[in-house]
Amino acid sequence: MTGKYHRPHKWNWFLSKPAYMLFMIRELTAVFIGAYLILLLIMLAKLGGGEAMFSEWLVVLRSPLWMGLHFIALVASLWHSITWFNLTPRAMPFFIGEKRLADPLVATAMGYGPWLVISLVILWGVLR
Amino acid sequence: MGRSSTHQHDVLIIGGGGAGLRAAIAIAQENPDLSVACVSKVYPMRSHTVAAEGGAAAVIKPNDSFENHIYDTVSGSDWLGDQDAIELFVKEAPKELIQLEHWGCPWNREADGSVSVRPFGGMGTERTWFASDKTGFHMLHSLFQTTLKYDNITRYDEHFASKLLVDDGRCCGCAAIELRTGQMRAILGKAIIMCTGGAGRVFPFTTNGAIKNGDGMSMAYREGVALKDMEFIQYHPTGLPGTGILITEASRGEGGILVNKHGYRYLQDYDLGQPLDIHDPEHPRKRTMELGPRDKLSQVFIKEMQKGNTIDSKYGPVVHLDLRHLGEAKINKNLPFVRELAKNYAGIDPVYEPIPVRPVLHYFMGGIDTDLDGATSLRGLYAAGECACVSINGANRLGSNSLTELLVFGARAGASAARFAMDNPDFNVASLEAQAEDESKRIRRDYIETGTTPGTSSGDGGSERIATLRNEMHEAMEGGTGIFRDEKSLTDTCQKIAELRDRFKIVRIDDHTNSFNTDLTAALELGFMLDVAEAIAHSALERKESRGSHQRLDFTNRDDENYLKHSLAFWQDDDAPPRIEYKPVTITKWPPGKRTYGKGSGLTKQENETT
Amino acid sequence: MPDEKTITLEIFRYHPESDAGPRFQSYDVPYNEDWVVLDAINWIKDTVDGTLTYRWSCRMGVCGSCGMMINDEPKLSCAVFLKEYYPNPIKVEPLVNFPVERDLVIDMDGFMEKLQSIKPYIIRDDVNDTSQGEYKQSPAELAHYKQYTMCINCMLCYSACPVVGSEPDFLGPAALALGHRYNKDSRDQGFDQRMEKMMEHEAVWGCTFVGECSVVCPKNVDPAGAIQQAKASAAQEYFKGFIMPRGAGK
């Protein structure tokens, strides 16, 4: 009698299926978002250090390395936002009577819509 | 097959489907001090109650009355149902369905929050409660999940009961194989309730799942309890060709129609009333046409086939069940499972195409002979659900009465078994353990060791394959005991089953190990099915009349003078056919009348008789 | 002749009495385009090898018995057709993330305990009193939980969930979705009792929303969605705990 057989759970399970890979990518995007938040904090600190310090910092940021990192962070946060916006309707379903609102509608109302409005407000603030 | 271990409880339930679980809750709730055991060869939520679709009948709306439900059921049974049982059943039905509602069953609802009801075949008023078209599934899961609340219910999941343990004329337990280890257990109770369901797998083309092998019927039968009215076998008129998957009667209750190859609603040619236009607000009219009873609709299919009006498919003749006029929204709301099944298994989307259907074996009206409390002739043994015959279904069951039946009589059997257990606390454990030990040895000798040790008395034999015998049984049963029968076909079937029972003695299995030996359980199930098949064939041969689902080509009329009575098949021994006896039907207020559908559109008894 | 076509099934075999580890056995089965994988497995059992061990019953996708890994995807073997794979061979294995009892049979004991632990039944004082008739429930109230009642306990979601794979104590998709089903039922009053279990570490917070449970679910239950909703409830309960002692506000 040897008993039940337990199949091993592999450490690289996420490589076994594209859907798992996409999940891992979504999780990894959080690292970039976190990193960018730290960057913003640094920027605030520089701003507190006076105009000269801040201008110096801005020049550093214009280097190709920093531009590249910004680009990756942008892609990562877009990926992060879009995947989560698309998941929102399942975490927060809305009903009118017995009819459940269509997922795209909820995703727009809860995610894409506010995102667009806020972006436009910021854009208006910057371009004014 | 290891040595026996012994487990003692107050009440032991064999079978974890709707009836068994309802019985378990009835006992556990009323008697927190009693220990209840539930032995099931599958996890309870796999039980075949799960596959019931259409609904459960009970009077709840103001336009309905007990009288109407009773009359529909009595006439539906072709007057073979016991009227005291039917009256009790109808009156307890609403309470049971409300109780299930309280336990979480997601019944469909009206705008005011009350439960919805739908029309059903043979019912003169809409009274069938439903949870879309997965009513059995929702009922079973609600019941199962509710049992998880009770600490005094012990489950023996995946334990295969093979024999009842009887001492001094009293049933006190069962021998059951724990599938995981192959160990034999003596599971004992002061009272036993058999809830193992029907035996549809005796036939080749059936809606029934693989687990429905008449286990409990056979076990009780072998202990001398009669199998009652076994000749009455229900064919459901609308199964998918090829697989036999059920397309619920609710599809007709919602307004679906049956048409032949000319697109003609052929039911009108068979004394089942006149069709209303599909857009008429009165359609579907109760107790007429598509809402006629199952026995008649299945018989009519054969007649249409003989006229050459059916449609040829690769699985033989079919007719069309047309739901297209119901529209996608209604189909999605009330018949989503029908749509899913038709799409997956017939490649047909009923929103756009008619579904090919043909009659398929569905239900056993007969079963273990019980009284109104589920008690059998064997002291301490009770039965409920499809394996039992009280009888409320007589010669033909009405759709949606069986889900209610398993609740009403499951609860009653539970209550009476609990009383019996409390009144009769003592039994002889040693004798029962010895029987379980013998059963363990029998199974080793006859199955596990057969063919493994040539030259020994047990090890040499064994040449018959399970599937061969099963296929021959299927052929014999379909050929002889189908929708229409006669003396020749039934005699042939009786002979064939006797031959198969003989050959079964030298069945040889491939699997000689202990753990999860499903080859062994398949062999034991075949043995159960052969017992049930023989009871069916002999009961049918002896009933020389046509009534409900039992249609004899050589005796075409109902014969109340000689056969307004229940048949009782008694097991004799391994080499002899059953002995058939009869007992009277209980008639209280509804003397046998003409069974009419269509005329007077079957509203009430009075209207039926005056039109 | 079409009858002579065959298809190969590579089936995982393991016997607890004799095998140290699993092996694959290959069977050639007559190809029938109407057959599901389960039909082919039944054909093997009936005609070639009675020792092949698996669970099945209804063969119409509602009893939940016959879940297996079919070419590495968790599927109901009664609902997947040979023609989807023909002429390539089909690899059949027991559901992953469960101990294997024998061949294609998995050990479900863990799930049965997890299910019981979330109290999957209506909790309220008058639950056994039928004298007042049915509890009223509007179609809208029904719609709020109906989807989560559709679970057939087939265990495909547990096989698809990497959290179950790495944390065997995680309550898992089906059990949590059923807990949520009762929480959302307007007839139920057991939210507090149920949430005690559902807020534990290996319960809703164990879920990382991979979402594959909902992808493989044959009944569109969306357990992943149910768990996120339950997380929202759990978070509310958690913050409520700061404001007032638990249960006092109910």
Short mmCIF file of N, CA and C in Angstrom, two decimals, chain C residues 72-169:
data_model
loop_
_atom_site.label_atom_id
_atom_site.label_comp_id
_atom_site.label_asym_id
_atom_site.label_seq_id
_atom_site.Cartn_x
_atom_site.Cartn_y
_atom_site.Cartn_z
N ASP C 72 -4.19 18.92 -20.52
CA ASP C 72 -3.76 19.93 -19.55
C ASP C 72 -4.80 20.98 -19.16
N GLU C 73 -6.02 20.85 -19.66
CA GLU C 73 -7.07 21.80 -19.28
C GLU C 73 -8.10 21.07 -18.42
N PRO C 74 -8.52 21.67 -17.29
CA PRO C 74 -9.59 21.02 -16.53
C PRO C 74 -10.92 21.09 -17.27
N LYS C 75 -11.55 19.93 -17.50
CA LYS C 75 -12.80 19.88 -18.27
C LYS C 75 -13.71 18.81 -17.67
N LEU C 76 -15.01 18.95 -17.95
CA LEU C 76 -15.93 17.84 -17.70
C LEU C 76 -15.78 16.89 -18.88
N SER C 77 -15.40 15.64 -18.62
CA SER C 77 -15.14 14.75 -19.75
C SER C 77 -16.43 14.39 -20.49
N CYS C 78 -17.58 14.65 -19.88
CA CYS C 78 -18.85 14.39 -20.57
C CYS C 78 -19.23 15.55 -21.48
N ALA C 79 -18.47 16.63 -21.45
CA ALA C 79 -18.88 17.81 -22.20
C ALA C 79 -17.85 18.21 -23.24
N VAL C 80 -16.84 17.35 -23.46
CA VAL C 80 -15.82 17.69 -24.43
C VAL C 80 -15.72 16.55 -25.45
N PHE C 81 -15.81 16.91 -26.71
CA PHE C 81 -15.95 15.91 -27.77
C PHE C 81 -14.61 15.47 -28.35
N LEU C 82 -14.57 14.20 -28.76
CA LEU C 82 -13.36 13.68 -29.41
C LEU C 82 -13.02 14.52 -30.63
N LYS C 83 -14.05 15.00 -31.34
CA LYS C 83 -13.79 15.70 -32.59
C LYS C 83 -13.02 17.00 -32.39
N GLU C 84 -13.01 17.51 -31.14
CA GLU C 84 -12.22 18.72 -30.89
C GLU C 84 -10.72 18.43 -30.94
N TYR C 85 -10.35 17.16 -30.85
CA TYR C 85 -8.93 16.80 -30.80
C TYR C 85 -8.49 15.95 -31.99
N TYR C 86 -9.41 15.20 -32.57
CA TYR C 86 -9.07 14.28 -33.64
C TYR C 86 -8.35 15.01 -34.77
N PRO C 87 -7.32 14.45 -35.39
CA PRO C 87 -6.78 13.10 -35.20
C PRO C 87 -5.67 13.03 -34.15
N ASN C 88 -5.44 14.12 -33.40
CA ASN C 88 -4.35 14.09 -32.43
C ASN C 88 -4.73 13.27 -31.21
N PRO C 89 -3.75 12.73 -30.52
CA PRO C 89 -4.05 11.97 -29.31
C PRO C 89 -4.54 12.90 -28.19
N ILE C 90 -5.24 12.33 -27.26
CA ILE C 90 -5.78 13.09 -26.14
C ILE C 90 -5.12 12.60 -24.85
N LYS C 91 -4.58 13.54 -24.08
CA LYS C 91 -3.97 13.16 -22.81
C LYS C 91 -4.99 13.38 -21.69
N VAL C 92 -5.25 12.34 -20.93
CA VAL C 92 -6.27 12.41 -19.87
C VAL C 92 -5.59 12.16 -18.52
N GLU C 93 -5.77 13.12 -17.61
CA GLU C 93 -5.17 12.99 -16.27
C GLU C 93 -6.19 13.38 -15.21
N PRO C 94 -5.94 12.97 -13.98
CA PRO C 94 -6.83 13.43 -12.90
C PRO C 94 -6.65 14.93 -12.70
N LEU C 95 -7.65 15.59 -12.14
CA LEU C 95 -7.57 17.03 -11.89
C LEU C 95 -6.34 17.35 -11.06
N VAL C 96 -5.63 18.40 -11.43
CA VAL C 96 -4.44 18.77 -10.65
C VAL C 96 -4.86 19.52 -9.38
N ASN C 97 -3.91 19.68 -8.49
CA ASN C 97 -4.10 20.32 -7.17
C ASN C 97 -4.89 19.46 -6.19
N PHE C 98 -5.07 18.19 -6.52
CA PHE C 98 -5.70 17.25 -5.58
C PHE C 98 -4.83 16.01 -5.47
N PRO C 99 -4.81 15.38 -4.29
CA PRO C 99 -4.17 14.07 -4.22
C PRO C 99 -4.93 13.07 -5.10
N VAL C 100 -4.22 12.11 -5.66
CA VAL C 100 -4.86 11.12 -6.53
C VAL C 100 -5.10 9.85 -5.73
N GLU C 101 -6.36 9.39 -5.75
CA GLU C 101 -6.68 8.14 -5.06
C GLU C 101 -6.27 6.95 -5.92
N ARG C 102 -6.70 7.01 -7.16
CA ARG C 102 -6.36 5.95 -8.11
C ARG C 102 -6.71 6.44 -9.50
N ASP C 103 -5.83 6.21 -10.47
CA ASP C 103 -6.07 6.60 -11.86
C ASP C 103 -6.62 8.04 -11.95
N LEU C 104 -7.90 8.18 -12.36
CA LEU C 104 -8.45 9.51 -12.59
C LEU C 104 -9.29 10.01 -11.41
N VAL C 105 -9.24 9.25 -10.33
CA VAL C 105 -10.06 9.58 -9.16
C VAL C 105 -9.24 10.43 -8.17
N ILE C 106 -9.75 11.62 -7.87
CA ILE C 106 -9.06 12.50 -6.93
C ILE C 106 -9.70 12.41 -5.56
N ASP C 107 -8.97 12.87 -4.55
CA ASP C 107 -9.46 12.91 -3.19
C ASP C 107 -10.15 14.25 -2.94
N MET C 108 -11.45 14.20 -2.66
CA MET C 108 -12.24 15.42 -2.49
C MET C 108 -12.51 15.77 -1.04
N ASP C 109 -11.95 15.01 -0.12
CA ASP C 109 -12.27 15.25 1.30
C ASP C 109 -12.03 16.70 1.72
N GLY C 110 -10.92 17.24 1.24
CA GLY C 110 -10.57 18.61 1.61
C GLY C 110 -11.67 19.58 1.22
N PHE C 111 -12.17 19.43 0.02
CA PHE C 111 -13.23 20.34 -0.43
C PHE C 111 -14.47 20.19 0.43
N MET C 112 -14.83 18.96 0.76
CA MET C 112 -16.05 18.75 1.54
C MET C 112 -15.95 19.47 2.89
N GLU C 113 -14.75 19.45 3.47
CA GLU C 113 -14.57 20.15 4.75
C GLU C 113 -14.62 21.67 4.57
N LYS C 114 -13.99 22.13 3.50
CA LYS C 114 -13.99 23.59 3.24
C LYS C 114 -15.42 24.08 3.01
N LEU C 115 -16.18 23.30 2.25
CA LEU C 115 -17.56 23.69 1.95
C LEU C 115 -18.34 23.82 3.25
N GLN C 116 -18.22 22.80 4.10
CA GLN C 116 -18.98 22.83 5.36
C GLN C 116 -18.57 24.02 6.22
N SER C 117 -17.27 24.38 6.16
CA SER C 117 -16.78 25.43 7.06
C SER C 117 -17.35 26.81 6.76
N ILE C 118 -17.83 27.04 5.53
CA ILE C 118 -18.36 28.38 5.25
C ILE C 118 -19.87 28.46 5.52
N LYS C 119 -20.45 27.44 6.11
CA LYS C 119 -21.87 27.41 6.47
C LYS C 119 -22.77 27.69 5.26
N PRO C 120 -22.78 26.77 4.31
CA PRO C 120 -23.54 27.01 3.08
C PRO C 120 -25.02 26.65 3.22
N TYR C 121 -25.70 27.37 4.07
CA TYR C 121 -27.14 27.14 4.25
C TYR C 121 -27.74 28.42 4.81
N ILE C 122 -29.06 28.52 4.67
CA ILE C 122 -29.75 29.72 5.17
C ILE C 122 -29.71 29.72 6.70
N ILE C 123 -29.27 30.83 7.26
CA ILE C 123 -29.23 30.96 8.72
C ILE C 123 -30.25 32.01 9.13
N ARG C 124 -31.25 31.61 9.85
CA ARG C 124 -32.18 32.53 10.51
C ARG C 124 -33.04 31.72 11.46
N ASP C 125 -33.63 32.37 12.45
CA ASP C 125 -34.27 31.63 13.53
C ASP C 125 -35.49 30.85 13.09
N ASP C 126 -36.26 31.40 12.14
CA ASP C 126 -37.53 30.75 11.81
C ASP C 126 -37.41 29.86 10.56
N VAL C 127 -36.18 29.34 10.33
CA VAL C 127 -35.95 28.65 9.06
C VAL C 127 -36.76 27.36 8.91
N ASN C 128 -37.17 26.76 10.04
CA ASN C 128 -37.94 25.52 9.95
C ASN C 128 -39.44 25.74 10.16
N ASP C 129 -39.85 27.00 10.22
CA ASP C 129 -41.27 27.28 10.44
C ASP C 129 -41.92 27.65 9.10
N THR C 130 -42.79 26.76 8.63
CA THR C 130 -43.38 27.00 7.30
C THR C 130 -44.78 27.59 7.40
N SER C 131 -45.23 27.90 8.63
CA SER C 131 -46.64 28.29 8.80
C SER C 131 -46.96 29.63 8.14
N GLN C 132 -45.95 30.49 7.96
CA GLN C 132 -46.23 31.80 7.36
C GLN C 132 -46.07 31.81 5.84
N GLY C 133 -45.94 30.64 5.26
CA GLY C 133 -45.78 30.59 3.81
C GLY C 133 -44.36 30.91 3.40
N GLU C 134 -44.17 31.08 2.10
CA GLU C 134 -42.81 31.29 1.62
C GLU C 134 -42.28 32.66 2.03
N TYR C 135 -40.96 32.76 2.19
CA TYR C 135 -40.34 34.08 2.35
C TYR C 135 -40.49 34.77 1.01
N LYS C 136 -40.85 36.01 1.04
CA LYS C 136 -40.96 36.74 -0.22
C LYS C 136 -39.56 37.12 -0.71
N GLN C 137 -39.39 37.03 -1.99
CA GLN C 137 -38.11 37.41 -2.59
C GLN C 137 -38.40 37.90 -4.01
N SER C 138 -37.99 39.10 -4.29
CA SER C 138 -38.33 39.64 -5.61
C SER C 138 -37.40 39.05 -6.66
N PRO C 139 -37.84 39.07 -7.93
CA PRO C 139 -36.94 38.59 -9.00
C PRO C 139 -35.60 39.32 -8.97
N ALA C 140 -35.60 40.60 -8.59
CA ALA C 140 -34.34 41.34 -8.53
C ALA C 140 -33.44 40.80 -7.42
N GLU C 141 -34.05 40.50 -6.26
CA GLU C 141 -33.25 39.93 -5.17
C GLU C 141 -32.69 38.57 -5.55
N LEU C 142 -33.50 37.80 -6.27
CA LEU C 142 -33.05 36.50 -6.75
C LEU C 142 -31.85 36.66 -7.70
N ALA C 143 -31.97 37.66 -8.57
CA ALA C 143 -30.92 37.86 -9.58
C ALA C 143 -29.56 38.18 -8.95
N HIS C 144 -29.59 38.76 -7.73
CA HIS C 144 -28.33 39.15 -7.10
C HIS C 144 -27.46 37.96 -6.69
N TYR C 145 -28.07 36.80 -6.46
CA TYR C 145 -27.24 35.65 -6.04
C TYR C 145 -27.37 34.44 -6.94
N LYS C 146 -28.35 34.46 -7.86
CA LYS C 146 -28.66 33.25 -8.64
C LYS C 146 -27.44 32.64 -9.34
N GLN C 147 -26.62 33.50 -9.93
CA GLN C 147 -25.45 33.00 -10.66
C GLN C 147 -24.57 32.11 -9.78
N TYR C 148 -24.48 32.47 -8.51
CA TYR C 148 -23.57 31.75 -7.62
C TYR C 148 -24.19 30.48 -7.05
N THR C 149 -25.48 30.24 -7.37
CA THR C 149 -26.10 28.98 -6.96
C THR C 149 -25.82 27.88 -7.97
N MET C 150 -25.25 28.23 -9.11
CA MET C 150 -25.16 27.27 -10.21
C MET C 150 -23.98 26.30 -10.11
N CYS C 151 -23.20 26.44 -9.04
CA CYS C 151 -21.99 25.61 -8.88
C CYS C 151 -22.36 24.14 -8.73
N ILE C 152 -21.74 23.28 -9.57
CA ILE C 152 -22.00 21.84 -9.48
C ILE C 152 -20.90 21.11 -8.70
N ASN C 153 -20.01 21.84 -8.05
CA ASN C 153 -18.94 21.24 -7.24
C ASN C 153 -18.06 20.28 -8.06
N CYS C 154 -17.78 20.66 -9.29
CA CYS C 154 -17.05 19.74 -10.17
C CYS C 154 -15.55 19.82 -9.96
N MET C 155 -15.10 20.85 -9.24
CA MET C 155 -13.69 20.98 -8.85
C MET C 155 -12.78 21.46 -9.97
N LEU C 156 -13.32 21.81 -11.12
CA LEU C 156 -12.45 22.32 -12.18
C LEU C 156 -11.76 23.60 -11.72
N CYS C 157 -12.49 24.45 -10.98
CA CYS C 157 -11.91 25.73 -10.55
C CYS C 157 -10.72 25.52 -9.62
N TYR C 158 -10.78 24.47 -8.78
CA TYR C 158 -9.66 24.21 -7.87
C TYR C 158 -8.43 23.79 -8.67
N SER C 159 -8.67 23.10 -9.79
CA SER C 159 -7.55 22.68 -10.62
C SER C 159 -6.93 23.85 -11.38
N ALA C 160 -7.75 24.86 -11.67
CA ALA C 160 -7.26 26.01 -12.43
C ALA C 160 -6.58 27.04 -11.53
N CYS C 161 -6.77 26.93 -10.22
CA CYS C 161 -6.33 27.99 -9.31
C CYS C 161 -4.92 27.74 -8.80
N PRO C 162 -3.95 28.59 -9.16
CA PRO C 162 -2.58 28.39 -8.67
C PRO C 162 -2.45 28.59 -7.16
N VAL C 163 -3.37 29.36 -6.57
CA VAL C 163 -3.30 29.54 -5.12
C VAL C 163 -3.62 28.22 -4.42
N VAL C 164 -4.63 27.52 -4.92
CA VAL C 164 -4.95 26.20 -4.35
C VAL C 164 -3.73 25.29 -4.47
N GLY C 165 -3.02 25.41 -5.61
CA GLY C 165 -1.85 24.57 -5.82
C GLY C 165 -0.75 24.82 -4.80
N SER C 166 -0.55 26.10 -4.45
CA SER C 166 0.56 26.37 -3.53
C SER C 166 0.12 26.44 -2.07
N GLU C 167 -1.16 26.71 -1.84
CA GLU C 167 -1.68 26.79 -0.47
C GLU C 167 -2.87 25.85 -0.32
N PRO C 168 -2.61 24.58 -0.03
CA PRO C 168 -3.72 23.62 0.01
C PRO C 168 -4.83 24.00 1.00
N ASP C 169 -4.54 24.84 1.98
CA ASP C 169 -5.58 25.21 2.93
C ASP C 169 -6.49 26.34 2.44
#
